[in-house]
Short mmCIF file of N, CA, C and O in Angstrom, two decimals:
data_model
loop_
_atom_site.label_atom_id
_atom_site.label_comp_id
_atom_site.label_asym_id
_atom_site.label_seq_id
_atom_site.Cartn_x
_atom_site.Cartn_y
_atom_site.Cartn_z
N UNK A 1 26.83 -139.91 143.31
CA UNK A 1 26.05 -139.88 144.62
C UNK A 1 27.00 -139.45 145.71
O UNK A 1 28.04 -139.85 145.73
N UNK A 2 26.57 -138.50 146.61
CA UNK A 2 27.33 -138.06 147.65
C UNK A 2 27.15 -138.91 148.93
O UNK A 2 25.96 -139.25 149.20
N UNK A 3 28.24 -139.27 149.54
CA UNK A 3 27.94 -140.22 150.76
C UNK A 3 27.41 -139.47 151.94
O UNK A 3 27.72 -138.22 151.99
N UNK A 4 26.77 -140.15 152.92
CA UNK A 4 26.31 -139.49 154.04
C UNK A 4 27.31 -138.75 154.95
O UNK A 4 27.03 -137.94 155.76
N UNK A 5 28.56 -139.40 154.96
CA UNK A 5 29.56 -138.85 155.81
C UNK A 5 29.89 -137.37 155.44
O UNK A 5 30.42 -136.78 156.32
N UNK A 6 29.82 -137.11 154.14
CA UNK A 6 30.04 -135.66 153.77
C UNK A 6 28.88 -134.67 153.75
O UNK A 6 29.16 -133.53 153.64
N UNK A 7 27.75 -135.22 154.07
CA UNK A 7 26.71 -134.36 154.08
C UNK A 7 26.41 -133.69 155.59
O UNK A 7 26.58 -134.34 156.47
N UNK A 8 26.30 -132.37 155.51
CA UNK A 8 26.08 -131.58 156.89
C UNK A 8 24.78 -132.07 157.30
O UNK A 8 23.80 -132.26 156.63
N UNK A 9 24.55 -132.19 158.84
CA UNK A 9 23.39 -132.49 159.35
C UNK A 9 22.45 -131.29 159.33
O UNK A 9 22.72 -130.17 159.43
N UNK A 10 21.24 -131.58 158.86
CA UNK A 10 20.23 -130.69 158.92
C UNK A 10 19.55 -130.45 160.14
O UNK A 10 18.64 -129.57 160.55
N UNK A 11 19.79 -131.38 161.12
CA UNK A 11 19.27 -131.37 162.52
C UNK A 11 20.02 -130.62 163.39
O UNK A 11 19.57 -129.63 164.23
N UNK A 12 21.36 -130.99 163.52
CA UNK A 12 22.21 -130.35 164.44
C UNK A 12 23.58 -130.42 163.98
O UNK A 12 24.00 -131.31 163.31
N UNK A 13 24.52 -129.60 164.68
CA UNK A 13 25.87 -129.62 164.57
C UNK A 13 26.51 -129.95 166.00
O UNK A 13 26.15 -129.54 166.96
N UNK A 14 27.49 -130.87 165.80
CA UNK A 14 28.04 -131.53 167.09
C UNK A 14 29.57 -131.09 167.00
O UNK A 14 30.31 -131.32 166.01
N UNK A 15 30.05 -130.66 168.28
CA UNK A 15 31.36 -130.43 168.37
C UNK A 15 32.03 -131.70 168.55
O UNK A 15 31.66 -132.59 169.32
N UNK A 16 33.04 -131.97 167.71
CA UNK A 16 33.79 -133.36 167.68
C UNK A 16 34.62 -133.62 169.00
O UNK A 16 34.67 -134.66 169.39
N UNK A 17 35.11 -132.43 169.73
CA UNK A 17 35.87 -132.60 170.89
C UNK A 17 35.10 -133.07 171.94
O UNK A 17 35.37 -134.04 172.76
N UNK A 18 33.87 -132.41 172.30
CA UNK A 18 33.08 -132.43 173.43
C UNK A 18 31.87 -133.37 173.15
O UNK A 18 31.34 -133.87 174.11
N UNK A 19 31.35 -133.39 171.90
CA UNK A 19 30.17 -134.12 171.71
C UNK A 19 29.00 -133.33 171.92
O UNK A 19 27.92 -133.74 171.95
N UNK A 20 29.16 -131.82 172.30
CA UNK A 20 27.94 -131.04 172.49
C UNK A 20 27.43 -130.43 171.42
O UNK A 20 28.10 -130.38 170.28
N UNK A 21 26.08 -130.20 171.26
CA UNK A 21 25.48 -129.65 170.28
C UNK A 21 25.64 -128.24 170.13
O UNK A 21 25.90 -127.42 171.22
N UNK A 22 25.98 -127.76 168.94
CA UNK A 22 26.23 -126.30 168.55
C UNK A 22 25.07 -125.65 168.14
O UNK A 22 24.38 -126.11 167.25
N UNK A 23 24.45 -124.53 168.80
CA UNK A 23 23.46 -123.91 168.64
C UNK A 23 23.61 -123.03 166.99
O UNK A 23 24.52 -122.48 166.94
N UNK A 24 22.75 -123.28 166.14
CA UNK A 24 22.89 -122.54 165.02
C UNK A 24 22.14 -121.15 165.07
O UNK A 24 21.02 -121.19 165.50
N UNK A 25 22.96 -120.26 164.47
CA UNK A 25 22.30 -118.89 164.53
C UNK A 25 21.45 -118.78 163.39
O UNK A 25 21.74 -119.11 162.12
N UNK A 26 20.17 -118.19 163.58
CA UNK A 26 19.31 -118.09 162.25
C UNK A 26 19.99 -117.05 161.29
O UNK A 26 20.73 -116.25 161.71
N UNK A 27 19.61 -117.33 159.99
CA UNK A 27 20.06 -116.44 158.94
C UNK A 27 19.54 -115.09 159.10
O UNK A 27 20.09 -114.06 158.70
N UNK A 28 18.09 -114.96 159.31
CA UNK A 28 17.41 -113.57 159.51
C UNK A 28 16.17 -113.91 160.38
O UNK A 28 16.07 -114.96 160.92
N UNK A 29 15.47 -112.71 160.67
CA UNK A 29 14.31 -112.77 161.41
C UNK A 29 13.14 -112.15 160.56
O UNK A 29 13.35 -111.23 160.13
N UNK A 30 11.97 -112.81 160.75
CA UNK A 30 10.70 -112.34 160.14
C UNK A 30 9.85 -111.77 161.31
O UNK A 30 9.69 -112.29 162.36
N UNK A 31 9.66 -110.40 161.15
CA UNK A 31 8.91 -109.70 162.07
C UNK A 31 7.41 -109.58 161.45
O UNK A 31 7.23 -108.95 160.34
N UNK A 32 6.40 -110.08 162.38
CA UNK A 32 5.02 -109.97 161.70
C UNK A 32 4.15 -109.13 162.60
O UNK A 32 4.26 -109.30 163.96
N UNK A 33 3.34 -108.22 162.11
CA UNK A 33 2.60 -107.33 162.99
C UNK A 33 1.29 -107.05 162.01
O UNK A 33 1.36 -107.32 160.89
N UNK A 34 0.42 -106.32 162.79
CA UNK A 34 -0.92 -105.80 162.00
C UNK A 34 -2.07 -106.61 162.56
O UNK A 34 -1.89 -107.66 163.30
N UNK A 35 -3.29 -106.05 162.34
CA UNK A 35 -4.49 -106.51 162.77
C UNK A 35 -4.74 -107.99 162.48
O UNK A 35 -5.09 -108.70 163.27
N UNK A 36 -4.24 -108.25 161.31
CA UNK A 36 -4.36 -109.78 160.86
C UNK A 36 -3.15 -110.39 160.41
O UNK A 36 -2.97 -111.22 159.64
N UNK A 37 -2.01 -109.85 161.09
CA UNK A 37 -0.57 -110.19 160.81
C UNK A 37 -0.35 -110.17 159.26
O UNK A 37 0.42 -110.97 158.61
N UNK A 38 -0.85 -108.93 158.80
CA UNK A 38 -0.66 -108.77 157.42
C UNK A 38 0.60 -108.08 156.95
O UNK A 38 1.15 -108.02 155.77
N UNK A 39 1.25 -107.46 157.95
CA UNK A 39 2.54 -106.86 157.76
C UNK A 39 3.67 -107.67 158.09
O UNK A 39 3.79 -108.25 159.12
N UNK A 40 4.75 -107.48 157.17
CA UNK A 40 5.90 -108.40 157.49
C UNK A 40 7.16 -107.72 156.98
O UNK A 40 7.13 -106.92 156.05
N UNK A 41 8.20 -107.99 157.91
CA UNK A 41 9.59 -107.39 157.38
C UNK A 41 10.60 -108.51 157.77
O UNK A 41 10.50 -109.23 158.83
N UNK A 42 11.64 -108.64 157.04
CA UNK A 42 12.82 -109.40 157.28
C UNK A 42 14.00 -108.57 157.58
O UNK A 42 14.29 -107.65 157.03
N UNK A 43 14.52 -108.95 158.81
CA UNK A 43 15.61 -108.19 159.38
C UNK A 43 16.76 -109.22 159.68
O UNK A 43 16.65 -110.27 160.08
N UNK A 44 17.96 -108.68 159.52
CA UNK A 44 19.07 -109.58 159.64
C UNK A 44 19.83 -109.68 160.96
O UNK A 44 20.37 -110.72 161.27
N UNK A 45 19.48 -108.68 161.92
CA UNK A 45 19.82 -109.02 163.17
C UNK A 45 19.04 -108.81 164.25
O UNK A 45 17.84 -108.17 164.13
N UNK A 46 19.01 -109.67 165.32
CA UNK A 46 18.11 -109.93 166.36
C UNK A 46 17.65 -108.60 167.05
O UNK A 46 16.46 -108.37 167.26
N UNK A 47 18.58 -107.84 167.55
CA UNK A 47 18.26 -106.57 168.36
C UNK A 47 17.28 -105.67 167.47
O UNK A 47 16.32 -105.23 168.02
N UNK A 48 17.65 -105.59 166.21
CA UNK A 48 16.86 -104.60 165.32
C UNK A 48 15.23 -105.24 165.17
O UNK A 48 14.47 -104.73 165.08
N UNK A 49 15.23 -106.64 165.13
CA UNK A 49 13.92 -107.35 164.95
C UNK A 49 13.27 -107.17 166.30
O UNK A 49 11.94 -106.95 166.06
N UNK A 50 13.80 -107.28 167.42
CA UNK A 50 13.20 -107.10 168.65
C UNK A 50 12.64 -105.69 168.83
O UNK A 50 11.50 -105.42 169.27
N UNK A 51 13.49 -104.75 168.38
CA UNK A 51 13.03 -103.28 168.51
C UNK A 51 11.87 -103.04 167.66
O UNK A 51 10.89 -102.49 167.98
N UNK A 52 11.91 -103.60 166.41
CA UNK A 52 10.79 -103.45 165.26
C UNK A 52 9.47 -104.06 165.87
O UNK A 52 8.34 -103.42 165.79
N UNK A 53 9.66 -105.30 166.54
CA UNK A 53 8.42 -106.04 166.95
C UNK A 53 7.91 -105.29 168.13
O UNK A 53 6.66 -105.14 168.37
N UNK A 54 8.71 -104.65 169.13
CA UNK A 54 8.23 -103.96 170.13
C UNK A 54 7.45 -102.70 169.81
O UNK A 54 6.31 -102.46 170.31
N UNK A 55 7.95 -101.96 168.88
CA UNK A 55 7.31 -100.71 168.31
C UNK A 55 6.00 -101.12 167.65
O UNK A 55 4.99 -100.28 167.86
N UNK A 56 5.95 -102.15 166.80
CA UNK A 56 4.78 -102.48 166.06
C UNK A 56 3.85 -103.58 166.81
O UNK A 56 2.75 -103.89 166.27
N UNK A 57 4.23 -103.82 168.02
CA UNK A 57 3.48 -104.77 168.78
C UNK A 57 3.25 -106.19 168.00
O UNK A 57 2.23 -106.71 167.93
N UNK A 58 4.40 -106.63 167.44
CA UNK A 58 4.44 -107.66 166.59
C UNK A 58 5.17 -108.91 167.28
O UNK A 58 5.51 -108.95 168.47
N UNK A 59 5.53 -109.88 166.53
CA UNK A 59 6.27 -111.11 167.04
C UNK A 59 7.41 -111.33 165.99
O UNK A 59 7.49 -110.90 164.86
N UNK A 60 8.44 -111.89 166.55
CA UNK A 60 9.71 -112.33 165.78
C UNK A 60 9.73 -113.84 165.56
O UNK A 60 9.54 -114.40 166.54
N UNK A 61 10.03 -114.16 164.36
CA UNK A 61 10.06 -115.65 163.86
C UNK A 61 11.56 -115.72 163.39
O UNK A 61 11.92 -115.16 162.33
N UNK A 62 12.40 -116.52 163.96
CA UNK A 62 13.77 -116.99 163.36
C UNK A 62 13.50 -117.51 162.11
O UNK A 62 12.70 -118.48 161.92
N UNK A 63 14.40 -117.40 161.08
CA UNK A 63 14.38 -118.07 159.80
C UNK A 63 15.79 -118.69 159.41
O UNK A 63 16.82 -118.02 159.72
N UNK A 64 15.75 -119.98 158.97
CA UNK A 64 16.81 -120.61 158.86
C UNK A 64 17.57 -121.25 159.96
O UNK A 64 17.01 -121.24 161.00
N UNK A 65 18.59 -121.79 159.95
CA UNK A 65 19.44 -122.08 158.73
C UNK A 65 18.82 -123.29 158.00
O UNK A 65 18.02 -124.16 158.58
N UNK A 66 19.11 -123.46 156.74
CA UNK A 66 18.62 -124.44 155.93
C UNK A 66 19.30 -125.68 156.06
O UNK A 66 20.68 -125.64 155.98
#
């Protein structure tokens, strides 16, 4: 069994020096569009996801981290 001290937090990462929360970057972005949101694409960088969503009149959903 692994102790809790060695397990990474799934809620947040904290800087040990300052005690501040470190924002985790999403692993990828899901772009959803279409009349019934039936079209989907997974994009690895945010600017490209925003561009695709703007062209397709869709929405961006961050994915991860796990």
